[in-house]
């Protein structure tokens, strides 16, 4: 079996390439020209695994590149993970988000249709499609009401995939994945920002962690579980769309509390809004709030109903919230100790 992964330098590319190699796949990865094998999470892969990945330098916004790649390689599967994936940033750069996420997805769909119609496609959709859902938990039938340029672009991607799937009878699947994190998550995302901040404090930095909306409610799982779900979506008799999540809801505040608990610090909150702080029992400021990390519109209240994935794919998350926080903080402490 041969698989192409776009966005191989991201967190999910890391776990997915490991999974596919362990299953005996020939793994091809798409990397942008300004990336390299020493950049991104690819660099974290053990040398023996990294050497097995065949890299193609190119950009998903280049339709010719993708058509040539698929026409030449004709992989059984393509996992389209590459995207401008920062929700907050998408408010500042909506057009480049649309170019990468809508144009890039359309290019993958066209390349499959015209050059490799037997290739199965996974598209990385997102819980952000639900916007600020009133109903809880959310599943495949929950209305999509996106509230960021990022979510709008992913909605266009999802509908492009559905349209191509129906019109041209292609095997294309949308994974509507809730937040999934890990020890190789980018430091811009709130969970890793917290785990790194806590590890720094553990090492004596004395620097409080600056956060935005502490009350955002998300459903956080472990990325390794989610790439297993992606693979399962590609092995079915018919293509379909699936929600993956944990079914648990936690706030950013709870994530921070749990992370500090790992290093034996109990957090008490004082004040409100941007004046709120998280204090340790001996009165030291561990968390501060900054307007800089608020978004023009928040999307939260997330909690996944993954029963369709459970029933049809036999998928379930193995790692839940507390274990996730613990493994992230412990990994960052370990990494810092080795530096
Ligand atoms: N990044 C960040 N930084 N977010 C913060 C901060 C902060 O300092 N403080 C609070 N937050 C809140 C955000 O407002 C948001 O509600 C929540 O923390 C999570 O933010 P992120 O970790 O940046 O992730 P996201 O939920 O916006 O998006 C991620 O998950 C989606 C669902 O799987 C990304 O990976 C998306 O690409 C993905 O689609």
CSV table of C-alpha atoms and ligand atoms in Angstrom, one decimal:
chain,number,residue,atom,x,y,z
A,1,UNK,CA,0.0,0.0,0.0
A,2,UNK,CA,1.1,3.5,-0.8
A,3,UNK,CA,-0.1,6.6,0.9
A,4,UNK,CA,0.5,10.3,0.5
A,5,UNK,CA,0.3,12.7,3.4
A,6,UNK,CA,0.0,16.4,2.8
A,7,UNK,CA,0.9,18.4,5.9
A,8,UNK,CA,3.3,15.7,7.0
A,9,UNK,CA,5.3,18.2,9.1
A,10,UNK,CA,2.4,18.8,11.5
A,11,UNK,CA,1.4,16.9,14.6
A,12,UNK,CA,-1.1,14.6,12.8
A,13,UNK,CA,1.4,13.9,10.0
A,14,UNK,CA,3.9,12.7,12.7
A,15,UNK,CA,1.5,10.2,14.2
A,16,UNK,CA,0.0,9.1,10.9
A,17,UNK,CA,3.3,8.4,9.3
A,18,UNK,CA,4.3,6.3,12.2
A,19,UNK,CA,1.1,4.4,12.1
A,20,UNK,CA,1.2,3.8,8.3
A,21,UNK,CA,4.8,2.7,8.4
A,22,UNK,CA,4.0,0.2,11.2
A,23,UNK,CA,1.3,-1.2,8.9
A,24,UNK,CA,3.9,-1.7,6.1
A,25,UNK,CA,2.8,1.3,3.9
A,26,UNK,CA,5.1,3.2,1.6
A,27,UNK,CA,4.7,6.7,2.9
A,28,UNK,CA,5.1,9.8,0.8
A,29,UNK,CA,5.0,13.2,2.4
A,30,UNK,CA,4.3,16.6,0.9
A,31,UNK,CA,6.5,19.4,2.3
A,32,UNK,CA,6.6,23.0,1.4
A,33,UNK,CA,9.9,24.2,-0.2
A,34,UNK,CA,10.7,26.3,2.8
A,35,UNK,CA,10.3,23.3,5.0
A,36,UNK,CA,12.9,20.5,5.3
A,37,UNK,CA,13.3,17.2,6.9
A,38,UNK,CA,14.8,19.0,9.9
A,39,UNK,CA,11.7,21.2,10.3
A,40,UNK,CA,8.4,20.5,11.9
A,41,UNK,CA,7.4,17.3,13.7
A,42,UNK,CA,9.1,15.1,11.0
A,43,UNK,CA,12.3,16.0,12.8
A,44,UNK,CA,11.0,14.3,16.0
A,45,UNK,CA,10.6,11.0,14.2
A,46,UNK,CA,13.3,8.5,15.0
A,47,UNK,CA,16.0,8.4,12.3
A,48,UNK,CA,15.1,4.9,11.0
A,49,UNK,CA,11.4,5.9,10.6
A,50,UNK,CA,12.3,9.3,9.1
A,51,UNK,CA,14.5,7.7,6.5
A,52,UNK,CA,11.6,5.6,5.2
A,53,UNK,CA,9.5,8.6,4.3
A,54,UNK,CA,9.7,9.8,0.7
A,55,UNK,CA,9.4,13.5,0.6
A,56,UNK,CA,8.0,15.6,-2.3
A,57,UNK,CA,8.7,19.3,-2.1
A,58,UNK,CA,5.7,21.3,-3.2
A,59,UNK,CA,2.7,23.3,-2.2
A,60,UNK,CA,-0.9,22.4,-2.1
A,61,UNK,CA,-1.9,25.7,-3.7
A,62,UNK,CA,-0.1,24.4,-6.8
A,63,UNK,CA,-2.6,22.3,-8.7
A,64,UNK,CA,0.0,21.1,-11.3
A,65,UNK,CA,2.2,19.8,-8.6
A,66,UNK,CA,-0.5,17.8,-7.0
A,67,UNK,CA,-1.8,16.5,-10.4
A,68,UNK,CA,1.7,15.4,-11.3
A,69,UNK,CA,2.3,13.8,-8.0
A,70,UNK,CA,-0.9,11.8,-8.0
A,71,UNK,CA,-0.6,10.9,-11.7
A,72,UNK,CA,2.9,9.6,-11.1
A,73,UNK,CA,2.5,7.8,-7.7
A,74,UNK,CA,-1.1,6.7,-8.0
A,75,UNK,CA,-1.3,6.0,-4.2
A,76,UNK,CA,-4.1,3.9,-2.7
A,77,UNK,CA,-4.7,6.7,-0.2
A,78,UNK,CA,-4.1,10.4,0.3
A,79,UNK,CA,-4.5,12.0,3.7
A,80,UNK,CA,-5.0,15.7,3.1
A,81,UNK,CA,-3.9,17.3,6.4
A,82,UNK,CA,-2.1,20.4,5.1
A,83,UNK,CA,-3.9,23.6,6.0
A,84,UNK,CA,-3.6,27.0,7.6
A,85,UNK,CA,-4.8,25.5,10.8
A,86,UNK,CA,-4.6,28.4,13.3
A,87,UNK,CA,-8.1,29.7,14.0
A,88,UNK,CA,-7.0,32.9,15.6
A,89,UNK,CA,-4.6,33.8,12.8
A,90,UNK,CA,-7.3,33.2,10.2
A,91,UNK,CA,-9.1,36.4,11.4
A,92,UNK,CA,-5.9,38.4,10.4
A,93,UNK,CA,-5.3,36.6,7.2
A,94,UNK,CA,-8.6,35.3,5.9
A,95,UNK,CA,-7.6,35.3,2.2
A,96,UNK,CA,-4.4,33.2,2.7
A,97,UNK,CA,-6.4,30.9,4.8
A,98,UNK,CA,-9.0,30.5,2.0
A,99,UNK,CA,-6.3,30.0,-0.6
A,100,UNK,CA,-4.6,27.2,1.3
A,101,UNK,CA,-7.7,25.5,2.8
A,102,UNK,CA,-10.2,25.9,0.0
A,103,UNK,CA,-7.9,26.1,-3.0
A,104,UNK,CA,-5.6,23.4,-1.7
A,105,UNK,CA,-8.5,21.0,-1.1
A,106,UNK,CA,-10.0,21.7,-4.5
A,107,UNK,CA,-6.6,20.9,-6.0
A,108,UNK,CA,-6.4,17.6,-4.2
A,109,UNK,CA,-9.9,16.7,-5.3
A,110,UNK,CA,-9.2,17.7,-9.0
A,111,UNK,CA,-6.0,15.8,-9.0
A,112,UNK,CA,-7.8,12.6,-7.8
A,113,UNK,CA,-10.6,13.0,-10.3
A,114,UNK,CA,-8.4,13.7,-13.3
A,115,UNK,CA,-5.3,11.7,-12.6
A,116,UNK,CA,-5.9,9.0,-10.0
A,117,UNK,CA,-9.6,8.2,-9.4
A,118,UNK,CA,-8.9,5.0,-7.5
A,119,UNK,CA,-7.1,7.0,-4.8
A,120,UNK,CA,-9.0,7.3,-1.5
A,121,UNK,CA,-9.0,10.7,0.1
A,122,UNK,CA,-9.2,11.7,3.8
A,123,UNK,CA,-10.0,15.4,4.4
A,124,UNK,CA,-9.2,17.0,7.8
A,125,UNK,CA,-12.5,18.7,8.6
A,126,UNK,CA,-13.0,20.0,12.2
A,127,UNK,CA,-15.3,20.6,15.1
A,128,UNK,CA,-14.9,24.3,14.4
A,129,UNK,CA,-17.6,23.8,11.7
A,130,UNK,CA,-20.2,23.8,14.6
A,131,UNK,CA,-19.3,27.4,15.6
A,132,UNK,CA,-21.0,28.0,18.9
A,133,UNK,CA,-23.4,25.0,19.1
A,134,UNK,CA,-26.5,25.2,21.3
A,135,UNK,CA,-27.0,21.5,21.3
A,136,UNK,CA,-24.6,19.2,23.1
A,137,UNK,CA,-23.1,16.7,22.4
A,138,UNK,CA,-22.4,17.3,18.7
A,139,UNK,CA,-22.5,14.7,16.0
A,140,UNK,CA,-22.6,14.4,12.2
A,141,UNK,CA,-26.1,15.8,12.1
A,142,UNK,CA,-25.4,18.9,14.2
A,143,UNK,CA,-25.8,22.1,12.0
A,144,UNK,CA,-22.6,23.7,10.7
A,145,UNK,CA,-22.5,27.4,11.8
A,146,UNK,CA,-18.8,28.4,11.3
A,147,UNK,CA,-17.6,31.5,13.2
A,148,UNK,CA,-14.1,32.1,11.8
A,149,UNK,CA,-12.5,32.4,8.4
A,150,UNK,CA,-10.7,29.1,9.3
A,151,UNK,CA,-14.0,27.4,9.9
A,152,UNK,CA,-15.6,28.9,6.8
A,153,UNK,CA,-12.7,27.6,4.7
A,154,UNK,CA,-13.0,24.1,6.2
A,155,UNK,CA,-16.8,24.1,5.5
A,156,UNK,CA,-16.0,24.8,1.9
A,157,UNK,CA,-13.5,22.0,2.0
A,158,UNK,CA,-15.9,19.5,3.5
A,159,UNK,CA,-18.6,20.4,0.9
A,160,UNK,CA,-16.1,20.2,-2.0
A,161,UNK,CA,-15.3,16.7,-0.8
A,162,UNK,CA,-18.9,15.7,-0.5
A,163,UNK,CA,-19.7,17.1,-3.9
A,164,UNK,CA,-16.8,15.3,-5.6
A,165,UNK,CA,-17.6,12.1,-3.8
A,166,UNK,CA,-21.2,12.2,-5.1
A,167,UNK,CA,-20.7,13.6,-8.5
A,168,UNK,CA,-17.7,11.5,-9.6
A,169,UNK,CA,-18.2,8.4,-7.3
A,170,UNK,CA,-14.9,8.9,-5.6
A,171,UNK,CA,-13.9,7.4,-2.2
A,172,UNK,CA,-13.6,10.6,-0.2
A,173,UNK,CA,-14.1,10.9,3.6
A,174,UNK,CA,-14.4,13.9,6.0
A,175,UNK,CA,-13.1,13.5,9.5
A,176,UNK,CA,-14.9,16.0,11.7
A,177,UNK,CA,-12.2,15.9,14.4
A,178,UNK,CA,-12.5,17.7,17.8
A,179,UNK,CA,-9.3,19.2,19.3
A,180,UNK,CA,-6.5,16.6,19.5
A,181,UNK,CA,-3.3,17.3,21.2
A,182,UNK,CA,0.0,15.6,22.1
A,183,UNK,CA,3.6,16.1,23.1
A,184,UNK,CA,4.4,17.2,19.6
A,185,UNK,CA,1.6,19.8,19.3
A,186,UNK,CA,2.7,23.2,18.0
A,187,UNK,CA,3.5,25.6,20.9
A,188,UNK,CA,1.0,28.2,19.5
A,189,UNK,CA,-2.0,26.0,20.5
A,190,UNK,CA,-3.3,26.5,24.0
A,191,UNK,CA,-2.6,23.0,25.4
A,192,UNK,CA,1.1,22.9,24.5
A,193,UNK,CA,1.5,26.6,25.5
A,194,UNK,CA,0.3,25.5,28.9
A,195,UNK,CA,2.3,22.3,29.1
A,196,UNK,CA,5.5,24.2,28.1
A,197,UNK,CA,4.7,27.0,30.5
A,198,UNK,CA,4.2,24.6,33.4
A,199,UNK,CA,7.4,22.7,32.5
A,200,UNK,CA,9.3,26.1,32.5
A,201,UNK,CA,7.9,27.0,35.9
A,202,UNK,CA,8.9,23.6,37.2
A,203,UNK,CA,12.4,24.4,36.1
A,204,UNK,CA,12.3,27.6,38.0
A,205,UNK,CA,11.5,30.2,35.2
A,206,UNK,CA,9.1,32.1,37.4
A,207,UNK,CA,7.3,33.3,34.3
A,208,UNK,CA,3.5,33.2,34.5
A,209,UNK,CA,1.7,31.8,31.5
A,210,UNK,CA,-0.2,34.4,29.5
A,211,UNK,CA,-3.6,33.2,28.2
A,212,UNK,CA,-6.8,34.5,26.6
A,213,UNK,CA,-10.3,33.1,27.2
A,214,UNK,CA,-10.0,30.8,30.2
A,215,UNK,CA,-13.6,29.7,29.9
A,216,UNK,CA,-13.5,28.3,26.3
A,217,UNK,CA,-15.0,24.8,26.5
A,218,UNK,CA,-13.4,22.2,24.3
A,219,UNK,CA,-13.3,18.4,23.8
A,220,UNK,CA,-9.6,17.5,23.9
A,221,UNK,CA,-8.2,14.1,22.9
A,222,UNK,CA,-4.9,12.5,22.1
A,223,UNK,CA,-3.8,12.9,18.5
A,224,UNK,CA,-2.5,9.3,18.2
A,225,UNK,CA,-6.0,8.0,18.8
A,226,UNK,CA,-7.4,10.3,16.1
A,227,UNK,CA,-5.0,9.2,13.3
A,228,UNK,CA,-6.1,5.6,14.0
A,229,UNK,CA,-9.6,6.9,13.3
A,230,UNK,CA,-8.5,8.5,10.1
A,231,UNK,CA,-7.0,5.3,8.9
A,232,UNK,CA,-10.2,3.4,9.8
A,233,UNK,CA,-12.3,5.8,7.8
A,234,UNK,CA,-10.3,4.9,4.7
A,235,UNK,CA,-10.8,1.1,5.1
A,236,UNK,CA,-14.6,1.0,4.8
A,237,UNK,CA,-16.7,-0.4,2.0
A,238,UNK,CA,-18.3,3.1,1.3
A,239,UNK,CA,-16.9,6.6,2.1
A,240,UNK,CA,-18.7,8.5,4.8
A,241,UNK,CA,-18.1,11.4,7.3
A,242,UNK,CA,-17.3,10.8,10.9
A,243,UNK,CA,-17.0,12.8,14.2
A,244,UNK,CA,-14.1,11.8,16.4
A,245,UNK,CA,-13.8,13.2,20.0
A,246,UNK,CA,-13.8,12.1,23.6
A,247,UNK,CA,-17.3,13.0,24.7
A,248,UNK,CA,-15.8,15.1,27.6
A,249,UNK,CA,-15.9,18.8,27.9
A,250,UNK,CA,-13.3,20.9,29.7
A,251,UNK,CA,-12.4,24.5,29.9
A,252,UNK,CA,-9.0,26.1,29.2
A,253,UNK,CA,-9.0,26.9,32.9
A,254,UNK,CA,-9.4,23.2,33.9
A,255,UNK,CA,-6.6,22.3,31.5
A,256,UNK,CA,-4.3,24.8,33.3
A,257,UNK,CA,-5.4,23.6,36.7
A,258,UNK,CA,-4.7,20.0,35.8
A,259,UNK,CA,-1.4,20.8,34.2
A,260,UNK,CA,-0.2,22.6,37.4
A,261,UNK,CA,-1.5,19.7,39.5
A,262,UNK,CA,1.0,17.4,37.7
A,263,UNK,CA,3.9,19.4,39.2
A,264,UNK,CA,2.1,19.7,42.6
A,265,UNK,CA,0.8,23.2,42.3
A,266,UNK,CA,-2.8,24.0,43.3
A,267,UNK,CA,-4.2,27.0,41.4
A,268,UNK,CA,-6.7,29.5,43.0
A,269,UNK,CA,-8.3,32.1,40.7
A,270,UNK,CA,-8.7,35.8,41.7
A,271,UNK,CA,-10.2,38.7,39.8
A,272,UNK,CA,-12.2,38.6,36.6
A,273,UNK,CA,-11.8,39.3,32.8
A,274,UNK,CA,-8.3,40.5,31.8
A,275,UNK,CA,-7.5,41.1,35.5
A,276,UNK,CA,-8.0,37.5,36.5
A,277,UNK,CA,-4.9,35.7,37.7
A,278,UNK,CA,-4.1,32.1,38.8
A,279,UNK,CA,-2.2,31.9,42.0
A,280,UNK,CA,-0.3,29.1,43.7
A,281,UNK,CA,-0.9,28.4,47.4
A,282,UNK,CA,2.1,30.6,48.3
A,283,UNK,CA,0.7,33.5,46.4
A,284,UNK,CA,2.8,33.4,43.3
A,285,UNK,CA,1.2,34.4,40.0
A,286,UNK,CA,1.2,31.4,37.7
A,287,UNK,CA,-1.4,32.4,35.0
A,288,UNK,CA,-2.2,35.9,33.7
A,289,UNK,CA,-4.8,36.9,31.2
A,290,UNK,CA,-4.1,39.0,28.1
A,291,UNK,CA,-6.4,40.6,25.7
A,292,UNK,CA,-3.9,39.7,22.9
A,293,UNK,CA,-5.0,36.1,23.0
A,294,UNK,CA,-8.7,36.7,22.7
A,295,UNK,CA,-10.4,36.1,19.4
A,296,UNK,CA,-12.9,38.5,17.7
A,297,UNK,CA,-15.4,35.6,17.9
A,298,UNK,CA,-15.1,32.5,20.1
A,299,UNK,CA,-16.3,29.1,19.1
A,300,UNK,CA,-16.7,26.6,21.9
A,301,UNK,CA,-19.1,24.5,23.9
A,302,UNK,CA,-17.7,21.5,22.2
A,303,UNK,CA,-18.4,17.9,23.3
A,304,UNK,CA,-18.3,15.1,20.7
A,305,UNK,CA,-20.9,12.4,20.3
A,306,UNK,CA,-18.7,9.8,18.5
A,307,UNK,CA,-21.2,7.0,18.5
A,308,UNK,CA,-21.2,6.7,14.7
A,309,UNK,CA,-17.4,6.1,14.7
A,310,UNK,CA,-17.8,3.7,17.6
A,311,UNK,CA,-20.5,1.7,15.9
A,312,UNK,CA,-19.2,1.7,12.3
A,313,UNK,CA,-15.5,1.9,12.7
A,314,UNK,CA,-15.1,0.3,16.1
A,315,UNK,CA,-13.2,3.5,17.1
A,316,UNK,CA,-12.9,4.8,20.7
A,317,UNK,CA,-10.4,7.2,22.3
A,318,UNK,CA,-7.9,5.4,24.5
A,319,UNK,CA,-6.5,8.5,26.2
A,320,UNK,CA,-8.8,10.9,28.0
A,321,UNK,CA,-8.3,14.4,29.4
A,322,UNK,CA,-6.4,13.8,32.7
A,323,UNK,CA,-4.0,11.4,31.1
A,324,UNK,CA,-3.5,13.7,28.1
A,325,UNK,CA,-2.5,16.7,30.3
A,326,UNK,CA,-0.2,14.5,32.4
A,327,UNK,CA,1.6,13.0,29.4
A,328,UNK,CA,2.1,16.5,27.8
A,329,UNK,CA,3.5,18.1,30.9
A,330,UNK,CA,5.7,15.2,31.7
A,331,UNK,CA,7.0,15.0,28.2
A,332,UNK,CA,7.9,18.7,28.2
A,333,UNK,CA,9.7,18.4,31.6
A,334,UNK,CA,11.6,15.4,30.3
A,335,UNK,CA,12.6,17.2,27.1
A,336,UNK,CA,13.8,20.2,29.0
A,337,UNK,CA,15.9,18.0,31.4
A,338,UNK,CA,17.6,16.5,28.4
A,339,UNK,CA,18.5,19.8,26.8
B,1,LIG,N1,-4.0,29.5,20.9
B,1,LIG,C1,-4.5,30.0,22.1
B,1,LIG,N2,-3.6,30.7,22.9
B,1,LIG,N3,-5.7,29.7,22.5
B,1,LIG,C2,-6.2,30.2,23.7
B,1,LIG,C3,-5.3,30.9,24.5
B,1,LIG,C4,-4.0,31.2,24.1
B,1,LIG,O1,-3.2,31.9,24.8
B,1,LIG,N4,-6.0,31.3,25.6
B,1,LIG,C5,-7.2,30.7,25.5
B,1,LIG,N5,-7.3,30.1,24.3
B,1,LIG,C6,-8.5,29.4,23.8
B,1,LIG,C7,-9.0,29.8,22.4
B,1,LIG,O2,-9.8,31.0,22.4
B,1,LIG,C8,-9.8,28.5,22.0
B,1,LIG,O3,-11.1,28.6,22.5
B,1,LIG,C9,-9.1,27.4,22.8
B,1,LIG,O4,-8.2,28.0,23.7
B,1,LIG,C10,-8.3,26.4,21.9
B,1,LIG,O5,-7.4,27.2,21.1
B,1,LIG,P1,-6.3,26.5,20.2
B,1,LIG,O6,-5.5,25.6,21.0
B,1,LIG,O7,-5.6,27.6,19.4
B,1,LIG,O8,-7.1,25.5,19.2
B,1,LIG,P2,-8.5,25.7,18.4
B,1,LIG,O9,-9.6,25.1,19.1
B,1,LIG,O10,-8.6,27.2,18.0
B,1,LIG,O11,-8.2,24.9,17.0
B,1,LIG,C11,-7.5,23.7,17.0
B,1,LIG,O12,-8.5,22.6,17.1
B,1,LIG,C12,-9.4,22.6,16.0
B,1,LIG,C13,-10.3,21.4,16.2
B,1,LIG,O13,-9.7,20.1,16.0
B,1,LIG,C14,-6.7,23.7,15.7
B,1,LIG,O14,-5.9,22.5,15.7
B,1,LIG,C15,-7.6,23.7,14.5
B,1,LIG,O15,-6.9,23.6,13.3
B,1,LIG,C16,-8.6,22.5,14.6
B,1,LIG,O16,-9.5,22.5,13.6
